[in-house]
Tab-separated table of C-alpha atoms and ligand atoms in Angstrom:
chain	number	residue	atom	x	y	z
A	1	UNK	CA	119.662	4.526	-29.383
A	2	UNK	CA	119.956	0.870	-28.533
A	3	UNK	CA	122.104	-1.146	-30.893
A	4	UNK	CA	119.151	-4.165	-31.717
A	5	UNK	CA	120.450	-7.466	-31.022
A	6	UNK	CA	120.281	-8.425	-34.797
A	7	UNK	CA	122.292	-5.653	-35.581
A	8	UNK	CA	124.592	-6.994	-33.061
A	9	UNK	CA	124.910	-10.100	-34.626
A	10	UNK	CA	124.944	-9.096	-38.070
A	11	UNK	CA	128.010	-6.268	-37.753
A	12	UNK	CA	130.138	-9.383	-35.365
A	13	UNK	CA	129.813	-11.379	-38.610
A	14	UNK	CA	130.523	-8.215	-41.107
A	15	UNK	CA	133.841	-7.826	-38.873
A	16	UNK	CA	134.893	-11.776	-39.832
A	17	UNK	CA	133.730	-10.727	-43.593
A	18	UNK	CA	135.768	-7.706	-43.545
A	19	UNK	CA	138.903	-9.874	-43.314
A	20	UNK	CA	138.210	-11.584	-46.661
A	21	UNK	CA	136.918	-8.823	-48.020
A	22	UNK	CA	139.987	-6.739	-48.212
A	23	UNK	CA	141.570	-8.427	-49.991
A	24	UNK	CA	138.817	-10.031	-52.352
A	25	UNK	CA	136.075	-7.860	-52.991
A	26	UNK	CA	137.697	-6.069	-56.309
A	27	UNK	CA	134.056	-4.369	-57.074
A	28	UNK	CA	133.774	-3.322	-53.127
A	29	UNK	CA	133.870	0.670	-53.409
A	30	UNK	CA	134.145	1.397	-49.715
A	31	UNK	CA	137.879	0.605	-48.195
A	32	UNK	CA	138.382	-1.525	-45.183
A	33	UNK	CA	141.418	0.263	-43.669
A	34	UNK	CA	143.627	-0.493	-40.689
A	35	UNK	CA	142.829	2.560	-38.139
A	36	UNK	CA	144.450	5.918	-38.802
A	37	UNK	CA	146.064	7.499	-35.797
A	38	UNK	CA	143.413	7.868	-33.067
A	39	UNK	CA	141.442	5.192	-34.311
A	40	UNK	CA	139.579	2.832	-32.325
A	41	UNK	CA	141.404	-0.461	-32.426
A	42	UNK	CA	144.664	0.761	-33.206
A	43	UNK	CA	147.018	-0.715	-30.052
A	44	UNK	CA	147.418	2.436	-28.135
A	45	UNK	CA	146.422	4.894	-29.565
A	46	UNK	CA	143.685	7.020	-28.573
A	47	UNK	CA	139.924	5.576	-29.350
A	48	UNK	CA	137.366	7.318	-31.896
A	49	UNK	CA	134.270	6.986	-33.711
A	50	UNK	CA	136.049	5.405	-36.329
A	51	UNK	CA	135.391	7.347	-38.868
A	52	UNK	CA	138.625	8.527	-39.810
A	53	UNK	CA	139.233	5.102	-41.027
A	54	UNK	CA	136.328	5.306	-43.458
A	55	UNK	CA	138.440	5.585	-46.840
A	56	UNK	CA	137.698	4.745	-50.518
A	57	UNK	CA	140.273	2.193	-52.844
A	58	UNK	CA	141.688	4.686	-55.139
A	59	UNK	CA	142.164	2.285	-57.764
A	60	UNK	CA	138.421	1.100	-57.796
A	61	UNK	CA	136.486	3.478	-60.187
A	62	UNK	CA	138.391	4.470	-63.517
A	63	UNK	CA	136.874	8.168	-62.314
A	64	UNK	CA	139.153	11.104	-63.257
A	65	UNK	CA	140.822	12.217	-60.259
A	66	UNK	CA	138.267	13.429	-57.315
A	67	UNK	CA	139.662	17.223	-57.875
A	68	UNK	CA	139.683	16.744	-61.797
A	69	UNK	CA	136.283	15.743	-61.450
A	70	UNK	CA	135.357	19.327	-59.228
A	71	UNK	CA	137.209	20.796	-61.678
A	72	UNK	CA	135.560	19.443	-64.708
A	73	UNK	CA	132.054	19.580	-63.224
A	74	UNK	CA	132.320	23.080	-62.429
A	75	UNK	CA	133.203	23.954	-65.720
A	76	UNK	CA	130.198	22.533	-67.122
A	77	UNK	CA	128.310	24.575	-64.300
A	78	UNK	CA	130.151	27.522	-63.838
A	79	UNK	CA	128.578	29.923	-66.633
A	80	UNK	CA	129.204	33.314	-65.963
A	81	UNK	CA	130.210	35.773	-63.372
A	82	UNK	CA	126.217	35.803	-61.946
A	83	UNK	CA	126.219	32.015	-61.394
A	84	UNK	CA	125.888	32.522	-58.268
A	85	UNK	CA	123.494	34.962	-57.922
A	86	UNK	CA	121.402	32.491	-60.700
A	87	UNK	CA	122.208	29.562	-58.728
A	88	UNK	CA	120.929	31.264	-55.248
A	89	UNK	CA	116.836	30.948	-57.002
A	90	UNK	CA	116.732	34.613	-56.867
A	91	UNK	CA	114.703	34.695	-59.951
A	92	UNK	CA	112.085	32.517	-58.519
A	93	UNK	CA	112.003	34.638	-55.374
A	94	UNK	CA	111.806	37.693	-57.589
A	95	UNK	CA	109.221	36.717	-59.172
A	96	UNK	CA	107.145	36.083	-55.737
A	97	UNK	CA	107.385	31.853	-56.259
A	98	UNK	CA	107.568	30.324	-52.877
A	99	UNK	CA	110.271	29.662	-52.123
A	100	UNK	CA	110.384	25.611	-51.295
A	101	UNK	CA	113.712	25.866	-50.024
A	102	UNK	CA	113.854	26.756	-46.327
A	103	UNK	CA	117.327	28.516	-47.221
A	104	UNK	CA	118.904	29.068	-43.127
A	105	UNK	CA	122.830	30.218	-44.336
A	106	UNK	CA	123.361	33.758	-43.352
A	107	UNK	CA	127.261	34.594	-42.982
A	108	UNK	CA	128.707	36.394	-40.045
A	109	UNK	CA	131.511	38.403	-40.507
A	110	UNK	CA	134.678	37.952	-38.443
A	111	UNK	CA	137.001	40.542	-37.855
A	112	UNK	CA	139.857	38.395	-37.553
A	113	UNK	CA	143.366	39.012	-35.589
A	114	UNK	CA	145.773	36.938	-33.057
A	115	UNK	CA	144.666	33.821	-31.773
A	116	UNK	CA	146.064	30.521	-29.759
A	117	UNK	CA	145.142	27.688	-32.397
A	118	UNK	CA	146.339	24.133	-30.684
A	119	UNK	CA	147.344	22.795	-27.561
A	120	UNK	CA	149.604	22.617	-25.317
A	121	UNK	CA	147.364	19.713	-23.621
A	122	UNK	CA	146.650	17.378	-26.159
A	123	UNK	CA	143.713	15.001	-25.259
A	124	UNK	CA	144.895	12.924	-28.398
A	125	UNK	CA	148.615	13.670	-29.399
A	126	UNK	CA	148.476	11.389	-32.460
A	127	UNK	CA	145.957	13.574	-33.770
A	128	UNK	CA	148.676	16.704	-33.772
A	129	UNK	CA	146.679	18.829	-31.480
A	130	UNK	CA	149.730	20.087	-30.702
A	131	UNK	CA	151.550	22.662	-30.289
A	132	UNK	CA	149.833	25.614	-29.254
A	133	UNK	CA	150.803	28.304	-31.679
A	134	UNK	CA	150.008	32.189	-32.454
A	135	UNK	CA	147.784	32.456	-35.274
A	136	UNK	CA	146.779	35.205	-37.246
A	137	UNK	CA	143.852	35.257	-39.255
A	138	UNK	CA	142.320	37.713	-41.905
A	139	UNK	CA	138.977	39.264	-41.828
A	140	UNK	CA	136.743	36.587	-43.495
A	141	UNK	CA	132.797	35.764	-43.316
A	142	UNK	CA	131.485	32.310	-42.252
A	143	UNK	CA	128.007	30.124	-42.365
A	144	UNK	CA	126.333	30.667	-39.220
A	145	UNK	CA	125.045	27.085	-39.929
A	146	UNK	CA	126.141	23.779	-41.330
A	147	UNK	CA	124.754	23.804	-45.107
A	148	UNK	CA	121.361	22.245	-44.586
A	149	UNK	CA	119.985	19.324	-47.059
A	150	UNK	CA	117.415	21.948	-48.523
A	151	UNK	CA	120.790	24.104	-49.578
A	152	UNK	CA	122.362	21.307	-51.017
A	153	UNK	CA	119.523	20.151	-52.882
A	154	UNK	CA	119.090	23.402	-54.638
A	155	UNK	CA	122.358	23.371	-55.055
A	156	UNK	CA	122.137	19.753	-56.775
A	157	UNK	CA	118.423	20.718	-58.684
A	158	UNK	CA	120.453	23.678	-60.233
A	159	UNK	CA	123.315	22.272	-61.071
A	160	UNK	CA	122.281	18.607	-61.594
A	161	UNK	CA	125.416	17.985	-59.511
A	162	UNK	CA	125.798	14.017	-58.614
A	163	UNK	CA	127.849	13.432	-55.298
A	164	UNK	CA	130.851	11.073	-55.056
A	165	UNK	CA	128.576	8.507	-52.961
A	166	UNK	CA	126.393	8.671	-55.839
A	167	UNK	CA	128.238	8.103	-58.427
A	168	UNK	CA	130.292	5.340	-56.329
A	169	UNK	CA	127.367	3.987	-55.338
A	170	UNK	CA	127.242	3.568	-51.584
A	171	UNK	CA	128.983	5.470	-48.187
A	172	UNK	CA	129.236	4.800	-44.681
A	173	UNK	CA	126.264	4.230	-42.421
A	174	UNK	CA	126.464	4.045	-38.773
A	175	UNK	CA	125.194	0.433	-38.207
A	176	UNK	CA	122.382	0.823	-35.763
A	177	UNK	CA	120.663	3.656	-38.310
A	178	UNK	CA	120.227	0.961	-40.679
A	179	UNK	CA	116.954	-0.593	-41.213
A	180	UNK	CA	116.733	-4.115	-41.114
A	181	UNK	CA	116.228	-4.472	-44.372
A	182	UNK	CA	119.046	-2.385	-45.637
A	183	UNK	CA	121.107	-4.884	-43.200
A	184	UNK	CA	120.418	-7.996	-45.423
A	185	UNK	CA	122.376	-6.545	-48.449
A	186	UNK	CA	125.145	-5.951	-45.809
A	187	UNK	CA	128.413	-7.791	-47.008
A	188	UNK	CA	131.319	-5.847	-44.595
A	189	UNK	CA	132.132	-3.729	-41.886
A	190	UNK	CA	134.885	-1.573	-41.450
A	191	UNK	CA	137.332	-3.704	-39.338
A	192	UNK	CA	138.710	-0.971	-37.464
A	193	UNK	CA	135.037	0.048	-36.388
A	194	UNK	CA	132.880	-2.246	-36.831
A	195	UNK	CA	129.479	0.102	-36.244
A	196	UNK	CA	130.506	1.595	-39.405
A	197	UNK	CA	128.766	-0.271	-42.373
A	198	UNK	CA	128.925	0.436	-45.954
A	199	UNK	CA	125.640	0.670	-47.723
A	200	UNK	CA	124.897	0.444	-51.728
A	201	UNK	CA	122.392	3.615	-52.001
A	202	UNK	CA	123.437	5.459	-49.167
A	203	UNK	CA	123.832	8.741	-50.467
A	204	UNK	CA	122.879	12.543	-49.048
A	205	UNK	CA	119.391	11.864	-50.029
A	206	UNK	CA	119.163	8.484	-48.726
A	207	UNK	CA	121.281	8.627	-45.433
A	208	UNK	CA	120.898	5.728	-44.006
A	209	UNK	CA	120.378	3.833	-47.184
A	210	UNK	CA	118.097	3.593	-49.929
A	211	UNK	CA	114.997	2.928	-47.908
A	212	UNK	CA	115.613	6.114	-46.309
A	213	UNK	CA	114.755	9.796	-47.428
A	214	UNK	CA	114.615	13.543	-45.931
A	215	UNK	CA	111.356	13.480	-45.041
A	216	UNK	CA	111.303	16.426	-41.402
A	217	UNK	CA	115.289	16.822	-42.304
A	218	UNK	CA	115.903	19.626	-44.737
A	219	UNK	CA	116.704	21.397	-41.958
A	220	UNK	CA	119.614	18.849	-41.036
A	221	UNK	CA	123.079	18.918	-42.047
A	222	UNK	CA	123.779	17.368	-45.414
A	223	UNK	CA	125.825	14.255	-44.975
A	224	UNK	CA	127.204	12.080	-47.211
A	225	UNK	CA	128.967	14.615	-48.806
A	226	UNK	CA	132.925	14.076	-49.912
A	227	UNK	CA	135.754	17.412	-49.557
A	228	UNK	CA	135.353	17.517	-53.215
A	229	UNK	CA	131.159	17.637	-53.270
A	230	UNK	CA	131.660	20.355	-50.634
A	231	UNK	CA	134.208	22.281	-52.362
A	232	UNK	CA	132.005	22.229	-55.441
A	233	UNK	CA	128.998	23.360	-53.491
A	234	UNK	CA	130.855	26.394	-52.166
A	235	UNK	CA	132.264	27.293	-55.674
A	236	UNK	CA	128.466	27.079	-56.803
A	237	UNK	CA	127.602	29.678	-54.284
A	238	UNK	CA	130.336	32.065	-54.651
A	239	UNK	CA	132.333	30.905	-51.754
A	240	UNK	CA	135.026	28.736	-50.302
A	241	UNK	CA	135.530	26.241	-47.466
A	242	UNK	CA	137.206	27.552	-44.391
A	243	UNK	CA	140.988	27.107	-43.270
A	244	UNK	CA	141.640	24.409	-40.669
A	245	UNK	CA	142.557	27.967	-39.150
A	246	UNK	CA	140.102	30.385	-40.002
A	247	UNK	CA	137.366	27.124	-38.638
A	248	UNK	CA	139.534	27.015	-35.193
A	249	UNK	CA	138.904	30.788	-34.729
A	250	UNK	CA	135.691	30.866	-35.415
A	251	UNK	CA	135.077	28.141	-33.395
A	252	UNK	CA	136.821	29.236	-30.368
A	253	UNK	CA	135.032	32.739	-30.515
A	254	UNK	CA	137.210	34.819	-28.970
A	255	UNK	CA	138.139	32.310	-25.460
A	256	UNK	CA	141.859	31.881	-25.371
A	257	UNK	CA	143.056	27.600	-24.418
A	258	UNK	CA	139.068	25.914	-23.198
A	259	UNK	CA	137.555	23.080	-25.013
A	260	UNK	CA	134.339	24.348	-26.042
A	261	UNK	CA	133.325	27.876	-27.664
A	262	UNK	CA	131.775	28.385	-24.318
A	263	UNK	CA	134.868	27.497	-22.270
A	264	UNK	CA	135.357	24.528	-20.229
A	265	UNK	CA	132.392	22.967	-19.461
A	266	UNK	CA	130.571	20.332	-21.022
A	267	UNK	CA	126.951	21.583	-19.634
A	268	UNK	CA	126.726	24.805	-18.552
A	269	UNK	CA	124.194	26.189	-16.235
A	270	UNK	CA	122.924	21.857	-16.388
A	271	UNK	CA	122.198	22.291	-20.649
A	272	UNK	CA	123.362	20.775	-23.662
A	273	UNK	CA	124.931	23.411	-25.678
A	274	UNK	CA	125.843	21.140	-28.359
A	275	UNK	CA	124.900	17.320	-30.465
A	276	UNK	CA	127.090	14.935	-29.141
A	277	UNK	CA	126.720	11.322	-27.484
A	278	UNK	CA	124.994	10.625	-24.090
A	279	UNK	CA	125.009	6.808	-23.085
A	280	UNK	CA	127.605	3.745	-24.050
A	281	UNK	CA	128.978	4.530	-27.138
A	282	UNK	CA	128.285	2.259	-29.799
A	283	UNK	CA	125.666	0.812	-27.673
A	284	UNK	CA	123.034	3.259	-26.693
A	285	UNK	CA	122.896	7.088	-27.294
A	286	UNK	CA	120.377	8.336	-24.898
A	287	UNK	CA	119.879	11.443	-26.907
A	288	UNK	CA	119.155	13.336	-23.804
A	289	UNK	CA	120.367	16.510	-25.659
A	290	UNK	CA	117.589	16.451	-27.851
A	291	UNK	CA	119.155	14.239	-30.649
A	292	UNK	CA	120.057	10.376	-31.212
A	293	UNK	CA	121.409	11.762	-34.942
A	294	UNK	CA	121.407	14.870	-36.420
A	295	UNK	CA	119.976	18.241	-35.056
A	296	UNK	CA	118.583	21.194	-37.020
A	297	UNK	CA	121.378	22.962	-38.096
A	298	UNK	CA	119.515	25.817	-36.450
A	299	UNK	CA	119.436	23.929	-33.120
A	300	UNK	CA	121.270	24.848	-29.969
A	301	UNK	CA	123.034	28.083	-29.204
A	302	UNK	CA	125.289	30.043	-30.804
A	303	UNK	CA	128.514	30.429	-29.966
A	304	UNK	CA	129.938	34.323	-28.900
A	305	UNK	CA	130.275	35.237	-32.895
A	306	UNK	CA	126.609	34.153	-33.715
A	307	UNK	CA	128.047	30.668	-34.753
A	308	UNK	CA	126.131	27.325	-34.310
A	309	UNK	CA	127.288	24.059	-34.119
A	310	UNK	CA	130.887	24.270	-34.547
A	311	UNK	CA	130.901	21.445	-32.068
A	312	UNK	CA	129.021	18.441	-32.147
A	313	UNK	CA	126.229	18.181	-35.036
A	314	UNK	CA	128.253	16.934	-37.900
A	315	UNK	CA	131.979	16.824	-38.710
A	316	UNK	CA	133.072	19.817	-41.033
A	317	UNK	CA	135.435	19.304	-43.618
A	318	UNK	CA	137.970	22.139	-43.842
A	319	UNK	CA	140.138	23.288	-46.930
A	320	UNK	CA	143.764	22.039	-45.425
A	321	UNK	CA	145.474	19.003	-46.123
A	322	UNK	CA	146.058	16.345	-43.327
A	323	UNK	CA	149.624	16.789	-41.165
A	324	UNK	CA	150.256	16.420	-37.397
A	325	UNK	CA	153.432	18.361	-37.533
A	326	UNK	CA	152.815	22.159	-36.891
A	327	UNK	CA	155.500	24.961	-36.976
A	328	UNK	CA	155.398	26.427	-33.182
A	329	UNK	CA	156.017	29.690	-34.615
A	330	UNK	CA	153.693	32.622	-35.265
A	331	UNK	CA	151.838	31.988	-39.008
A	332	UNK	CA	150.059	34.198	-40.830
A	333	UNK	CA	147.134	32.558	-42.104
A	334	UNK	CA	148.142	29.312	-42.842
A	335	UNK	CA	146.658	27.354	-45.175
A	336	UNK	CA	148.568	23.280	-43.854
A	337	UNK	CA	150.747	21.374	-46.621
A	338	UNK	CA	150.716	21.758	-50.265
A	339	UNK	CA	149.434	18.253	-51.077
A	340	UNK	CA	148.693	15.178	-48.747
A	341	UNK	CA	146.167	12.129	-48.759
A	342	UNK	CA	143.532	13.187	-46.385
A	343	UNK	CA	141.937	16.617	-45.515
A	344	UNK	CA	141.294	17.646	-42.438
A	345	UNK	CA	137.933	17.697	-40.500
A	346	UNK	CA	136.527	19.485	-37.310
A	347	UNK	CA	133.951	19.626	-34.423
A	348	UNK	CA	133.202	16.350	-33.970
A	349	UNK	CA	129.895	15.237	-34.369
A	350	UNK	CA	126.800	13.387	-32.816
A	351	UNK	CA	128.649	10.529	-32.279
A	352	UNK	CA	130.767	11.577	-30.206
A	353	UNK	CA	131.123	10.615	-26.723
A	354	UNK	CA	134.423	11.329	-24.253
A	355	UNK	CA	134.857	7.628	-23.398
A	356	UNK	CA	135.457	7.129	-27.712
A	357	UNK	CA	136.011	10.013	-29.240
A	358	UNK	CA	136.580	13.122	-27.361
A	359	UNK	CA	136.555	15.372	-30.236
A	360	UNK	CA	134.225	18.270	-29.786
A	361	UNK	CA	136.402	20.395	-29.099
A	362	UNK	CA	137.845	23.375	-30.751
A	363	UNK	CA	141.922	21.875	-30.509
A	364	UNK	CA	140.388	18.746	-31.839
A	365	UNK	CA	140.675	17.149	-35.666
A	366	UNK	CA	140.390	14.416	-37.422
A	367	UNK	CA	140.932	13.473	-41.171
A	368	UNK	CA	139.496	11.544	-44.220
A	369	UNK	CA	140.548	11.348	-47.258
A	370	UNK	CA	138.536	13.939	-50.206
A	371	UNK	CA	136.516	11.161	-52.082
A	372	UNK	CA	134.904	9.940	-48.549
A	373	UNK	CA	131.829	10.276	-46.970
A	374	UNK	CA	130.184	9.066	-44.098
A	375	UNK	CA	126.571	9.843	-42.469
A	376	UNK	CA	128.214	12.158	-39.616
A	377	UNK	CA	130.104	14.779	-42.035
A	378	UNK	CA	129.409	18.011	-43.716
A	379	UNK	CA	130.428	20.777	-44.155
A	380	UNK	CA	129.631	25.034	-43.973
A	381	UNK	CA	131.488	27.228	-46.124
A	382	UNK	CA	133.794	30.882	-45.458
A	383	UNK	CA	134.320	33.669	-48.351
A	384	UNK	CA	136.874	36.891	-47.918
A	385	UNK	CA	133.651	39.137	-49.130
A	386	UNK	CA	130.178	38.450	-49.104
A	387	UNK	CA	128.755	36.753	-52.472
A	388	UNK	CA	126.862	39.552	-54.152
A	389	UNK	CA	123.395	37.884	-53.878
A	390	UNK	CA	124.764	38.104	-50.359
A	391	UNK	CA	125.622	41.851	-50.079
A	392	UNK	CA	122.747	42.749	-52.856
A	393	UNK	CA	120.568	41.263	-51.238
A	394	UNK	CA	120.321	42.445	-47.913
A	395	UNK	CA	116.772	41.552	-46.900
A	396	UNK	CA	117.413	37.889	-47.776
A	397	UNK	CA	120.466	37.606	-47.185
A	398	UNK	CA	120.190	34.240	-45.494
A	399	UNK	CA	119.653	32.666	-48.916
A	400	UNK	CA	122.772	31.295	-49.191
B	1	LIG	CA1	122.807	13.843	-29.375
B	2	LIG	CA1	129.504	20.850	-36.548
């Protein structure tokens, strides 16, 4: 997708507004940060998309704290042990409604066991790819998909759920997604990547501001959505998000030490087996995979466990907290620090390309902190046993 030369213009100025704005925009909701490690425009260390720079001010918003919120919020919607079956619209389906909600979740089981999580051959050592380390993981179930905007939405119409970007007000945009009218209320970039623009009314239903809508995207991966939204959303539907763990070995499917769930190369057989960049990144994306943004979250194939999109698509936020130091040893389903500042995130997403941000792999990961969201991250969720609309429901059990 070409970057339009007004766009250009207006995100070289942003940069130069940035500066001031850092330290004067009080009311600004969206932190300018310095890059993180692996950040584009960080000296030497290893280039990105940026978007693990994209961070709120903490001290902005008299909000309780983003996991007191989830806390409180599911309190208010967390009535009962058959929320979830309630929350999944089986009453409406029941009762022969139609069903307006394209649901595409089913969960795939995953046997679990020993696995090589990490590398030895770090692309990005900031990023603590490294070491490579025995892993074992529990049985566990996992979205085949990325939750879709027609999940979350029934998730939000049920629940009258408001996301952090909401409720904040705004979230990241990739610039060149923005209309040109959404680029006139522009007042700052972020300076460590500039293509990243935050936009008053960009939220999961508007993601590329408030001019824009879902219209031939349910079937997309929600974006826009913070750790804590996700976390809520999983509670809602009787589930949790995955271990930075349990995500690697689902991801890598089974193929001990290659990049991809596929193995090693980026286009087997001549395809595209996954959303990612083609062209000069933040210039043009080509989209000769099929995509310039997001892809159905049904697109593309699935990996050896019947997973899609681990790779590529949209980031996926994942229940650990950030660290780049990893024990060497053998661990037994580990579950990363007690506490931290940033959660970790993996796959990559369509923004990705190897000359910025060669992150779709299954080694890779990346981190922002809960209460941020950006247009390229989601999220799918894991459970130890199937929800019971889940196992009750058999014939539909792709509802969730
Ligand atoms: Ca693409
Ligand atoms: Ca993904």
């Amino acid at each position: 997708m070409p970057l339009r030369g007004a766009g250009r213009v207006a995100v070289c100025t942003l940069v130069s507004l940035a500066c001031l704005a850092v330290t004067g925009a009080a009311e600004d909701t969206c932190a300018l940060t310095s890059a993180g490690p692996g950040d584009e425009g960080a000296g030497s260390a290893p280039p990105s998309c940026g978007c693990g720079a994209l961070k709120r001010k903490a001290k902005e918003k008299s909000l309780q704290s983003p996991l007191e919120k989830t806390v409180t919020m599911l309190e208010e919607i967390m009535q009962g042990e058959d929320a979830a079956l309630a929350a999944a619209g089986s009453e409406e389906l029941a009762a022969g409604a139609p069903n307006v909600y394209p649901r595409t979740n089913d969960m795939v089981s995953l046997e679990g066991g020993e696995f090589t999580m990490g590398t030895d051959e770090p692309v990005f050592v900031a990023d603590g790819e490294g070491p490579a380390r025995r892993v074992r993981v529990r049985q566990f179930h996992l979205d085949v998909h990325e939750v879709s905007n027609a999940e979350f939405e029934l998730f939000c119409n049920k629940t009258n759920y408001r996301t952090e970007a909401e409720s904040f007000g705004d979230s990241f945009v990739f610039d060149p997604l923005v209309s040109e009218e959404t680029r006139k209320t522009l007042t700052q970039a972020v300076a460590a990547a500039p293509w990243w623009v935050p936009v008053k009314g960009a939220d999961w239903r508007h993601p590329e501001g408030p001019d824009s809508d879902l219209e031939g995207r349910m079937d997309h991966p929600v974006v826009h959505v913070s750790w804590n939204d996700a976390v809520a959303y999983c509670k809602w539907a009787g589930k949790r998000l995955p271990t930075e763990a349990e995500w690697e070995y689902a991801c890598r499917s089974g193929l001990e030490g290659r990049f991809y769930p596929w193995g090693n190369k980026l286009n087997p057989h001549g395809e595209h087996w996954m959303n990612i960049w083609q062209g000069n990144f933040p210039a043009e994306d080509t989209g000769e995979d099929g995509y310039k943004a997001t892809a159905p979250v049904t697109a593309f194939k699935p990996n050896s466990f019947g997973l899609k999109n681990m790779v590529g698509n949209v980031w996926e936020w994942t229940e650990d907290w950030w660290a780049i130091k990893h024990s060497p040893s053998l661990q037994e389903d580990p579950v990363g620090p007690e506490t931290g500042t940033d959660k970790v995130k993996k796959g990559g997403s369509y923004m990705c390309h190897k000359s910025y941000c060669f992150r779709y792999r299954c080694a890779a990961r990346s981190q922002n902190t809960p209460d941020s969201a950006a247009g390229n991250l989601g999220f799918r969720c894991a459970s130890d046993v199937l929800p019971s609309v889940v196992k009750n429901n058999v014939a539909r059990k792709d509802e969730l």
